[in-house]
Amino acid sequence: MIKASIVRKEHFNAAHRLHNNMLTDEQNKKIYGKCNNPNYHGHNYELFVKVTGYINPTTGYVIDTKYLSEIINNKIIEKFDHRNLNLDVEELNGKNPTTENVALTIYEILRKEIDNQYEMKITLYETERNYVEYPA
Amino acid sequence: MIKASIVRKEHFNAAHRLHNNMLTDEQNKKIYGKCNNPNYHGHNYELFVKVTGYINPTTGYVIDTKYLSEIINNKIIEKFDHRNLNLDVEELNGKNPTTENVALTIYEILRKEIDNQYEMKITLYETERNYVEYPA
Amino acid sequence: MIKASIVRKEHFNAAHRLHNNMLTDEQNKKIYGKCNNPNYHGHNYELFVKVTGYINPTTGYVIDTKYLSEIINNKIIEKFDHRNLNLDVEELNGKNPTTENVALTIYEILRKEIDNQYEMKITLYETERNYVEYPA
Amino acid sequence: MIKASIVRKEHFNAAHRLHNNMLTDEQNKKIYGKCNNPNYHGHNYELFVKVTGYINPTTGYVIDTKYLSEIINNKIIEKFDHRNLNLDVEELNGKNPTTENVALTIYEILRKEIDNQYEMKITLYETERNYVEYPA
Amino acid sequence: MIKASIVRKEHFNAAHRLHNNMLTDEQNKKIYGKCNNPNYHGHNYELFVKVTGYINPTTGYVIDTKYLSEIINNKIIEKFDHRNLNLDVEELNGKNPTTENVALTIYEILRKEIDNQYEMKITLYETERNYVEYPA
Amino acid sequence: MIKASIVRKEHFNAAHRLHNNMLTDEQNKKIYGKCNNPNYHGHNYELFVKVTGYINPTTGYVIDTKYLSEIINNKIIEKFDHRNLNLDVEELNGKNPTTENVALTIYEILRKEIDNQYEMKITLYETERNYVEYPA
């Protein structure tokens, strides 16, 4: 049995604001700067989901990317795309939507959908110049 | 005298919502779909400013791109980046921030800053798959 | 009334072979080289459709990109994606699928679908390093 | 001795069809959908070859990328570019050319050419949105 | 007869320094800033050559991109790649290698090689964020 | 405590020449080919700095990318951008500026600035087709 990784890229556009309710407004302003704008700003997020497992000898696939794409679309894109990450996404309720926290949340949602025989890794681009990998 | 065009690319991240106050909520919903989300969504905007004019025989430049970049940063990026295009940008007040209207507004702001000997053109990417050119 | 252009990008993956039935096999081999492979090769085509017209004062749109995307998907992507351009696409029947001819055919199909108040332009990338614009 | 990785990118354009001869036509259709088109479709494949080893103190290279590029061109690009992966590539004979299987085959060809002091990894993009890494 | 444009992309890596011998060192420093470094800096230049003409009814080509690529490689890449634009390129002798002047020089070299039935346009990227078009 | 990686991308433009002073001119010519041009050539370098550590429960950050960007700009970009890597960069004195050696030097400079609780990795693109990772 031969192990390989397959990666599927999807994207969503969302508004967000970095803000920790446990901190004062001044502290938030100091830590997050212009990312703390109370009226929100936004990004085109690029999401890469890597799935690692054995190549199925019948299909020649680690996992069917059409199936993987459907899961990502049903469980992530439907919920995150054209939304406000502070207000509209149940799984992010009460969380500060830093790229780290959004990537972690996406991982946790998808981990329940992808069979445990597979390892999973999320790479989330907030901009072309900033991205997060989880797990590290 | 030899004419050429020089293009400078800058970017900004912003939240927005497509909504026309003269229309009913139902009409807005019908026209703009998920772009009408009252809680906003957002984008990484990529802005290309093209300036066309004669190559200066002394400098070898149509226009100094450092100077062009400073103007774009001072007049556009400072005002648009990490902002809400419906609430935070004076020049967009009362306008519906479609890519067309944002590109037109950017053109009008920059046109006052760039000497009239130059022609100007704006290309504004809202996503990798949707962009606007103004003038056409 | 203000004129602007909006561009929508879509993509399709297809096999093709460059071959002119009016020429001998030797002539075809000489003109098209490895692109003449009788077993076909293929590309990820990137298609940009530019529509130029007046910005509608009510919608703020030149044309709704969701509508434009639907037309391109229904009339082009459905027919061209995961197909053989020599064998599977009715509108290319008897044509030699050079990038020039494919771009021209896409233009002709879409021109019937897009209202005549709009100008249209096709840019078709066969590879990152070769692309065609029609009209010139 | 200091260890680093160097990556070289090359590309090829090819036609293929996903089909397992051990399965019925209905099963193939169900598993591979439009990728099962008997007339083939195709892609611009982007191939990244990563070589990991010690930096040679004399040359300052892990491996000379010109040499690496020549090997990839002689052993892979010459055989795969502008070809049909189901019909024209000896090393893929009898294999179903999924991205996983193509990446694995490329690895096996190159592994014989690259000295064993080096680790090797293949990343193969079938489209901008689907790619495979081998070994995982 | 149907007119279309075909574009071919090539690239070269070169060192350069912006400096006008007719100006004092202080003036050069003031105009060109860090681009005036006497020890040179450098770029990965991306060169797009657009050729516009009638689609040949026999070949289906405006111009054969293999032929176009050969001309660009023989006349430009061979001379400019891995060179110092101030010292090594005969056609740039005595010229200040701003992107404008380099694009203009490339145009003049290629214009002699491309049949006059074709229109030509050069787009030269010095960086991802700065590029020149000639003619405008 | 949850571990993730964050990556920040920066860029610089520089001239360089591959040359080992311990070798003869003929040996240098043989090993480095056109990269040995005594008048230098140059590149747009793309630098990715990956920092791996625990997500801070207060900030939601592994590390503040604004802070990371400032360090990279102060310690690397200020010194490398628009410079000659053979002549102008103190930390590269006496080193042969292969991509491997430049990446290693950047790592060593930044490693002193980034707290030891974090792991660090450098990816340095010399061109779109050649890049180095350090550590491997």
PDB file of C-alpha atoms in Angstrom, chain C residues 9 11 13-15 34-35 37 39-44 46 81-84 87-88 126-129, chain D residues 9 11 13-15 34-35 37 39-44 46 81-84 87-88 126-129:
ATOM      1  CA  LYS C   9     -12.775  34.380 -15.646  1.00  0.00           C
ATOM      2  CA  HIS C  11     -11.839  27.616 -16.983  1.00  0.00           C
ATOM      3  CA  ASN C  13      -9.837  21.281 -19.250  1.00  0.00           C
ATOM      4  CA  ALA C  14      -9.794  19.702 -22.693  1.00  0.00           C
ATOM      5  CA  ALA C  15      -7.878  17.459 -25.079  1.00  0.00           C
ATOM      6  CA  LYS C  34       4.199  17.638 -31.383  1.00  0.00           C
ATOM      7  CA  CYS C  35       0.800  19.439 -31.295  1.00  0.00           C
ATOM      8  CA  ASN C  37       0.060  13.955 -32.005  1.00  0.00           C
ATOM      9  CA  ASN C  39      -3.483  10.526 -29.738  1.00  0.00           C
ATOM     10  CA  TYR C  40      -4.109  14.119 -28.594  1.00  0.00           C
ATOM     11  CA  HIS C  41      -2.636  16.210 -25.787  1.00  0.00           C
ATOM     12  CA  GLY C  42      -4.469  18.708 -23.597  1.00  0.00           C
ATOM     13  CA  HIS C  43      -4.617  21.909 -21.616  1.00  0.00           C
ATOM     14  CA  ASN C  44      -6.181  23.767 -18.708  1.00  0.00           C
ATOM     15  CA  GLU C  46      -8.376  29.899 -18.804  1.00  0.00           C
ATOM     16  CA  ASP C  81     -14.937  21.072 -20.172  1.00  0.00           C
ATOM     17  CA  HIS C  82     -13.469  17.550 -19.948  1.00  0.00           C
ATOM     18  CA  ARG C  83     -14.029  17.136 -23.681  1.00  0.00           C
ATOM     19  CA  ASN C  84     -12.011  16.492 -26.787  1.00  0.00           C
ATOM     20  CA  LEU C  87     -14.443  15.196 -31.459  1.00  0.00           C
ATOM     21  CA  ASP C  88     -16.908  16.335 -28.802  1.00  0.00           C
ATOM     22  CA  GLU C 126      -3.944  27.759 -23.648  1.00  0.00           C
ATOM     23  CA  THR C 127      -0.973  27.830 -21.314  1.00  0.00           C
ATOM     24  CA  GLU C 128       0.391  30.476 -18.972  1.00  0.00           C
ATOM     25  CA  ARG C 129       2.735  31.461 -21.809  1.00  0.00           C
TER      26      ARG C 129
ATOM     27  CA  LYS D   9       9.514  23.434 -11.449  1.00  0.00           C
ATOM     28  CA  HIS D  11       5.626  21.589 -16.896  1.00  0.00           C
ATOM     29  CA  ASN D  13       0.680  19.370 -21.381  1.00  0.00           C
ATOM     30  CA  ALA D  14      -1.029  16.027 -21.835  1.00  0.00           C
ATOM     31  CA  ALA D  15      -4.304  14.279 -22.593  1.00  0.00           C
ATOM     32  CA  LYS D  34     -16.666  13.326 -16.890  1.00  0.00           C
ATOM     33  CA  CYS D  35     -12.986  12.337 -16.346  1.00  0.00           C
ATOM     34  CA  ASN D  37     -14.735  10.595 -21.349  1.00  0.00           C
ATOM     35  CA  ASN D  39     -12.312  10.746 -26.193  1.00  0.00           C
ATOM     36  CA  TYR D  40      -9.986  12.085 -23.444  1.00  0.00           C
ATOM     37  CA  HIS D  41      -9.581  15.518 -21.899  1.00  0.00           C
ATOM     38  CA  GLY D  42      -6.322  17.168 -20.830  1.00  0.00           C
ATOM     39  CA  HIS D  43      -4.318  19.378 -18.532  1.00  0.00           C
ATOM     40  CA  ASN D  44      -1.327  21.685 -18.161  1.00  0.00           C
ATOM     41  CA  GLU D  46       2.962  21.647 -13.234  1.00  0.00           C
ATOM     42  CA  ASP D  81       4.726  16.489 -22.909  1.00  0.00           C
ATOM     43  CA  HIS D  82       2.154  16.759 -25.707  1.00  0.00           C
ATOM     44  CA  ARG D  83       1.329  13.086 -25.189  1.00  0.00           C
ATOM     45  CA  ASN D  84      -1.647  10.959 -24.254  1.00  0.00           C
ATOM     46  CA  LEU D  87      -1.522   5.578 -24.865  1.00  0.00           C
ATOM     47  CA  ASP D  88       1.895   7.166 -25.367  1.00  0.00           C
ATOM     48  CA  GLU D 126      -3.218  18.663 -12.431  1.00  0.00           C
ATOM     49  CA  THR D 127      -5.051  21.958 -12.104  1.00  0.00           C
ATOM     50  CA  GLU D 128      -4.473  25.021  -9.939  1.00  0.00           C
ATOM     51  CA  ARG D 129      -7.001  23.503  -7.539  1.00  0.00           C
TER      52      ARG D 129
END
